[in-house]
Coordinates of C-alpha atoms and ligand atoms in Angstrom, one line a residue:
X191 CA 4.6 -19.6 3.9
X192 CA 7.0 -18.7 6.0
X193 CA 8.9 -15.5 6.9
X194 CA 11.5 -16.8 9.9
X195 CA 14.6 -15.5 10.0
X196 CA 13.5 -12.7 7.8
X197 CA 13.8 -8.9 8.6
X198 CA 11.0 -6.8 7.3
X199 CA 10.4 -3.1 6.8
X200 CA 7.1 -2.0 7.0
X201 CA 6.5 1.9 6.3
X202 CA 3.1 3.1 7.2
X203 CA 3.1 0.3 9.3
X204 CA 1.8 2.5 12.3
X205 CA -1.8 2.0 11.0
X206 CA -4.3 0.7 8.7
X207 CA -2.7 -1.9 5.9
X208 CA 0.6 -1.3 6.9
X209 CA 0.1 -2.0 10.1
X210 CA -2.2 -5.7 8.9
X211 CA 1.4 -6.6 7.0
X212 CA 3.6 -6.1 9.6
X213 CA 1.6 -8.4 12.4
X214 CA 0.8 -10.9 9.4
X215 CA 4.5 -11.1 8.8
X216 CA 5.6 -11.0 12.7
X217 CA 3.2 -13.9 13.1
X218 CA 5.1 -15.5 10.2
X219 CA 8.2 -15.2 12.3
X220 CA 10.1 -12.4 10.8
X221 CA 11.5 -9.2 12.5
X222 CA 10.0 -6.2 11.6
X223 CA 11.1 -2.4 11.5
X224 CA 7.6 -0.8 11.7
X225 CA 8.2 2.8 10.4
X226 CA 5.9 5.9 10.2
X227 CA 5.8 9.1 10.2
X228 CA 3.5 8.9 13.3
X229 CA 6.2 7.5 15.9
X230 CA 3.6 6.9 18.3
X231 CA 1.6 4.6 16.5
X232 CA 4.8 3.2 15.3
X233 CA 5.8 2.3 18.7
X234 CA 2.5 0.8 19.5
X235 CA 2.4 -1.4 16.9
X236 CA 6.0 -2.4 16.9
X237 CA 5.9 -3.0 21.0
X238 CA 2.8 -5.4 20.2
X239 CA 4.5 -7.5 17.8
X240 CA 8.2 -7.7 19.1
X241 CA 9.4 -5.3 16.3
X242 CA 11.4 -1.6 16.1
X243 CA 10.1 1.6 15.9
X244 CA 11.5 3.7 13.3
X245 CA 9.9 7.5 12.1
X246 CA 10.7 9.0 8.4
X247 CA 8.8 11.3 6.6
X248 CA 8.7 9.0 2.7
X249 CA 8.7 12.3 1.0
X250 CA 12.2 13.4 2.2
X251 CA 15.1 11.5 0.5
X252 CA 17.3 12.6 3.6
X253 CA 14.7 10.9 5.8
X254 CA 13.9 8.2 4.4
X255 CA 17.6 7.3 3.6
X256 CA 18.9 7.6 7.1
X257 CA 15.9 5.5 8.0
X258 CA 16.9 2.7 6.2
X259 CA 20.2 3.1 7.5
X260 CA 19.3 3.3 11.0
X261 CA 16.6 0.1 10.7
X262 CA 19.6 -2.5 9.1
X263 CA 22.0 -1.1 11.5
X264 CA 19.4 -2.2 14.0
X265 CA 18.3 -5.3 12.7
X266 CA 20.3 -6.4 9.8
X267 CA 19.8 -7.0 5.9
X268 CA 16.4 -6.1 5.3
X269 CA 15.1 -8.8 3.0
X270 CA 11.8 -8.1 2.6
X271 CA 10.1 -4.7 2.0
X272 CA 6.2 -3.4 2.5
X273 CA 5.7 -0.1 1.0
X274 CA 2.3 1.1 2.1
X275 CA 2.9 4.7 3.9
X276 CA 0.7 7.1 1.4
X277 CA -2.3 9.5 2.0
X278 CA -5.2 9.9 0.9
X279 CA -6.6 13.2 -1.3
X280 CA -10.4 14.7 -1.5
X281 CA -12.5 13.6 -4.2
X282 CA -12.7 18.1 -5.4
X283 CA -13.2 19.0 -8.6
X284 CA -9.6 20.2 -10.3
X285 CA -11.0 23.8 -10.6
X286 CA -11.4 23.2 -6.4
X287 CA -8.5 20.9 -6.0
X288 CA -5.5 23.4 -4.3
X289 CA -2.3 23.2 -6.3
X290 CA -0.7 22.6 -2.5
X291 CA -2.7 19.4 -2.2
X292 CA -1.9 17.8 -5.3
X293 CA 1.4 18.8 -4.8
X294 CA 1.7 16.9 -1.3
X295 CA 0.0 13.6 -2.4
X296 CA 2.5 13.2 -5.6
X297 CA 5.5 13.9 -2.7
X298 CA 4.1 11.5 -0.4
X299 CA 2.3 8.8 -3.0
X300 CA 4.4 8.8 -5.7
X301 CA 7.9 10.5 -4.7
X302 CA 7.7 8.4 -1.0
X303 CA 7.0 5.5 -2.6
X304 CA 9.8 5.9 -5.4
X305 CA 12.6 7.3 -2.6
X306 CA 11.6 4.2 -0.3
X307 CA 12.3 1.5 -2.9
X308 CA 15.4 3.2 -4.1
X309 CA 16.5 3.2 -0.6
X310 CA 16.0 0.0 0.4
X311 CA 15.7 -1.6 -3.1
X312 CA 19.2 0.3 -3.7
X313 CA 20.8 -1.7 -0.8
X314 CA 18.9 -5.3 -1.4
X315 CA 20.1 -5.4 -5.3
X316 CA 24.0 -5.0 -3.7
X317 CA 23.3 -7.9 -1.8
X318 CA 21.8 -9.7 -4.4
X319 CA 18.5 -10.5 -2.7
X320 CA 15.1 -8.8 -1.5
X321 CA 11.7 -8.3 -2.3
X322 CA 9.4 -5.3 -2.6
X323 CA 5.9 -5.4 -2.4
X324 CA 4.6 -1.4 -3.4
X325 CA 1.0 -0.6 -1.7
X326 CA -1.0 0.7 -5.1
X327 CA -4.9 0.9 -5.4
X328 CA -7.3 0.6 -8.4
X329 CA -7.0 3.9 -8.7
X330 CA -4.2 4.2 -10.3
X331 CA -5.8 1.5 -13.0
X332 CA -9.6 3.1 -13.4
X333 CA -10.8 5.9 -13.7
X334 CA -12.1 7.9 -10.3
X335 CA -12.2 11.2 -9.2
X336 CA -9.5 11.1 -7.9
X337 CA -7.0 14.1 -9.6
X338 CA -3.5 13.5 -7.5
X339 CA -4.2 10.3 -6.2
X340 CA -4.7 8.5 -9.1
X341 CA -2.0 9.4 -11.7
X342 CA 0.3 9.1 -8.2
X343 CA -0.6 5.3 -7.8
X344 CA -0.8 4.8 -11.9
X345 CA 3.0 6.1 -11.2
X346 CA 3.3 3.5 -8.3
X347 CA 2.6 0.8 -10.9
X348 CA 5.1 2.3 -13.9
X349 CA 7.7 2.0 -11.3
X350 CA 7.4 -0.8 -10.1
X351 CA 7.2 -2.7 -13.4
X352 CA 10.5 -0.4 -14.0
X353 CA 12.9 -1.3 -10.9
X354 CA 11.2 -5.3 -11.2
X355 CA 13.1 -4.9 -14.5
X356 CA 15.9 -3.0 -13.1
X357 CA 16.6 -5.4 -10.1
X358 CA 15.5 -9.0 -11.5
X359 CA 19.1 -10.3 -12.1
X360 CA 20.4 -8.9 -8.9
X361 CA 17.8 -11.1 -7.3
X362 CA 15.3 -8.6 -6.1
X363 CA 11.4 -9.2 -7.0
X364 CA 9.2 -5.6 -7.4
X365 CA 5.5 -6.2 -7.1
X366 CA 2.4 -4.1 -6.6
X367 CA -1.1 -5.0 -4.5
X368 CA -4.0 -2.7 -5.4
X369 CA -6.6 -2.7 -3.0
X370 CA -10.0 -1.2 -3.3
X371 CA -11.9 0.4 -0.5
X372 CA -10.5 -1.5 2.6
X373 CA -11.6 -0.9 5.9
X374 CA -8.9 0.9 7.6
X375 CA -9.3 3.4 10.3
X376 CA -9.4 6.3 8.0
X377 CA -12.2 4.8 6.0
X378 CA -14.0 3.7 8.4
X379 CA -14.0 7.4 10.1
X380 CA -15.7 8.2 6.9
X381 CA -18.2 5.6 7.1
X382 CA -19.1 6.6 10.4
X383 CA -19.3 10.2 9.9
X384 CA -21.8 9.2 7.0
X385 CA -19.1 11.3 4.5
X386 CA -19.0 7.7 2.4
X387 CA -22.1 5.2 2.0
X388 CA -20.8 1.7 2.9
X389 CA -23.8 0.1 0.8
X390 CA -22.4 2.3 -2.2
X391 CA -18.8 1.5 -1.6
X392 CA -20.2 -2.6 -1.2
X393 CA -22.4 -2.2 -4.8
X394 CA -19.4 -1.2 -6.6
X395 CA -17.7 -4.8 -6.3
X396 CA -18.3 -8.7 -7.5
X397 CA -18.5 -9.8 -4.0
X398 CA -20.8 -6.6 -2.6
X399 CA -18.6 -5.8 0.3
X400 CA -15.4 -4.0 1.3
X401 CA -12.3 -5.7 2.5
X402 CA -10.2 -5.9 5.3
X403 CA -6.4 -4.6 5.7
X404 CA -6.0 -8.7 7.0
X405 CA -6.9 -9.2 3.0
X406 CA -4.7 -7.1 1.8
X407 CA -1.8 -8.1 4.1
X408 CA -2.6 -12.1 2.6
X409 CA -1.9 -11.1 -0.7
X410 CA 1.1 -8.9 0.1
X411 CA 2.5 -11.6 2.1
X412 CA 2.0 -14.1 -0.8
X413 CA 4.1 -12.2 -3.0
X414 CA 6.4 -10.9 -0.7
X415 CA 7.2 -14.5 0.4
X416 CA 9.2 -17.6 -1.6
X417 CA 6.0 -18.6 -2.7
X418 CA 6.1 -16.1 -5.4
X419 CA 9.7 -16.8 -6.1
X420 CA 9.0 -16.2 -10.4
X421 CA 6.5 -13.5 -9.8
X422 CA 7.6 -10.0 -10.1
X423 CA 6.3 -7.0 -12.0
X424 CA 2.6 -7.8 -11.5
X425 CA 0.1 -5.7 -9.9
X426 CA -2.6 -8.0 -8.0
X427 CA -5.6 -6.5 -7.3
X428 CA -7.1 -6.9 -4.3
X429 CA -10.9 -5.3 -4.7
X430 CA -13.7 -8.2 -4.5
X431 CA -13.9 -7.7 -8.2
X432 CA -14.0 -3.9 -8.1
X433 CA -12.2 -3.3 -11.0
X434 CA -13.8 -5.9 -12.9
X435 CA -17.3 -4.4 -12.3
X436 CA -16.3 -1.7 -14.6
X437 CA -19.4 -0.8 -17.3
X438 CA -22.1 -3.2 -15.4
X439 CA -23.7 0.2 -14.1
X440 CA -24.6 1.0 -17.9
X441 CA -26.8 -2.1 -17.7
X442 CA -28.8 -1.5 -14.3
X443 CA -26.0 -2.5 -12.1
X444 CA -24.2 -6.1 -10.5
X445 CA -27.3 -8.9 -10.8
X446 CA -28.1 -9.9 -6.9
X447 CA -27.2 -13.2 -5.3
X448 CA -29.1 -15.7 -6.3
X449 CA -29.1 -18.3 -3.4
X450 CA -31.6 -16.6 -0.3
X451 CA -29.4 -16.0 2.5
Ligands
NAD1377 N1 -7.8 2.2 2.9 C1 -8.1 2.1 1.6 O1 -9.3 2.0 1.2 C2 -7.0 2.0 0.5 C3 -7.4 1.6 -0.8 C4 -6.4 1.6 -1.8 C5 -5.1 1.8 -1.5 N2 -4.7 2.2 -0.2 C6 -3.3 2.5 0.1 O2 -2.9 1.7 1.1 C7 -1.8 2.4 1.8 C8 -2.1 2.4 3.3 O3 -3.3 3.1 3.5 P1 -4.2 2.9 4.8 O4 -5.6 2.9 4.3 O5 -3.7 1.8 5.6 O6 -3.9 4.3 5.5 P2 -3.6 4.7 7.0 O7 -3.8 6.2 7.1 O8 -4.4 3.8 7.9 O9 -2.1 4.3 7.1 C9 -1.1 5.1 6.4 C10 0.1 5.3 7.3 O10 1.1 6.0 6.5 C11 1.7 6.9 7.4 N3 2.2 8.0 6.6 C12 1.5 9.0 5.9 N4 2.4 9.9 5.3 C13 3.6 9.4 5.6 C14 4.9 9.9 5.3 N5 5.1 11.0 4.6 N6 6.0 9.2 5.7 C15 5.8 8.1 6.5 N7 4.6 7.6 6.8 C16 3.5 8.3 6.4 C17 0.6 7.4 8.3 O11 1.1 8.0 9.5 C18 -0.2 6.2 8.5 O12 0.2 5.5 9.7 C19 -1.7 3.7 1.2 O13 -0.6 3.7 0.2 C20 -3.0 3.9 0.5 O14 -3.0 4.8 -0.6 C21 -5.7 2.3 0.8

């Protein structure tokens, strides 16, 4: 798989999984425009890997318009995009959940991610070419506690089926990757702050364990590259089997290994 030649926009690409895609796909060869609200960490990342720094804020059409602008002036025809700028929401009870907080993950989760592919999706279908790969989770396929930030992902996947529709015969592929609980810096803060319970998180999967943003990136890539040139529409899970663990807690839980490590 290779991404030479290509110019890539990564947003959220300051940290976590955002930032695992864009130095996958810089070590693939392609130019990146690393963009994040945090220009800081957008700068860091972008000075490691030979890229451009860009800042928007995903939930502001203005913003996130005049980015895209900005990056192709910049770089060129962005061919491929990365969508995984989002944030992420307490797991409160609705009755505790502020209408303000709700609010603000649906403008970032859902709204960012739907005024990002419209502006750079919007430009790749004139050309005739691109690829979008939207950063869900299996959240927004599963039930959780999650009030805001489910029904915003759940969204994430709507639309994307949508615009892979809406684009496919102007030659631009809409896909989704849903991770599970990956190991970014925020979640690893909240291992190591003991507010989550890594064993808990690991129990909830086929494979027992959480997954890396490098993981993640690998599937993104995958559908983000030629290698997936007939494959759009499709949400790929990426959870070591979190979502297919579903009802086994109703019968005592996942079986252990049985080979003796
Ligand atoms: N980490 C997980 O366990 C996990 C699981 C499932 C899905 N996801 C999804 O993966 C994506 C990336 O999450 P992450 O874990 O890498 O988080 P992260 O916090 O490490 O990275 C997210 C980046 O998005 C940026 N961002 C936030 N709001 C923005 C805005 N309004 N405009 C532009 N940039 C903004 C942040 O500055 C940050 O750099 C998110 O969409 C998240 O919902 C994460």
């Amino acid at each position: 798989m290779s991404f030479g030649g290509v110019i890539a926009a990564v947003t959220g690409g300051g940290s976590g999984i955002g930032e695992a895609c864009a130095r996958a796909l810089a070590a693939k060869g392609a130019r990146i425009a690393v963009i994040d609200l945090n220009l800081a960490d957008a700068e860091r990342v972008a000075a490691d890997i030979g890229g451009l720094a860009f800042t928007a804020d995903i939930s502001d059409a203005e913003s996130i318009e005049a980015c895209a602008e900005a990056v192709e002036a910049a770089l060129g025809p962005v061919a491929v995009l990365i969508a995984s700028a989002g944030i992420a929401q307490p797991a409160l009870p609705p009755e505790m959940l502020k209408q303000r907080t709700w609010d603000k993950i649906i403008a970032v989760d859902l709204r960012g991610a739907w005024l990002t592919c419209v502006a750079f999706g919007g430009r790749m279908a004139r050309r005739g070419k691109g690829s979008i790969v939207n950063i869900g989770s299996v959240a927004g396929s599963a039930g959780t506690p999650l009030h805001a930030y489910g029904p915003a992902k759940a969204g994430v996947l709507a639309m994307t089926t949508n615009l892979a529709v809406e684009w496919g015969r102007s030659g631009v592929r809409v896909n989704a990757v849903s991770p599970s609980h990956t190991l970014t810096p925020f979640v690893k803060d909240a291992i190591e702050s003991g507010r989550r319970d890594l064993a808990e998180l690991a129990d909830n999967t086929a494979l027992g364990r959480v997954i890396t943003p490098e993981e993640v990136a690998n599937a993104a890539l995958f559908l983000a590259s030629d290698d997936a040139s007939a494959i759009t529409g499709v949400n790929l899970p990426v959870d070591a089997g979190w979502l297919s663990v579903g009802g086994w807690h109703s019968y005592g839980g996942v079986r252990p290994a049985r080979t003796v490590p």
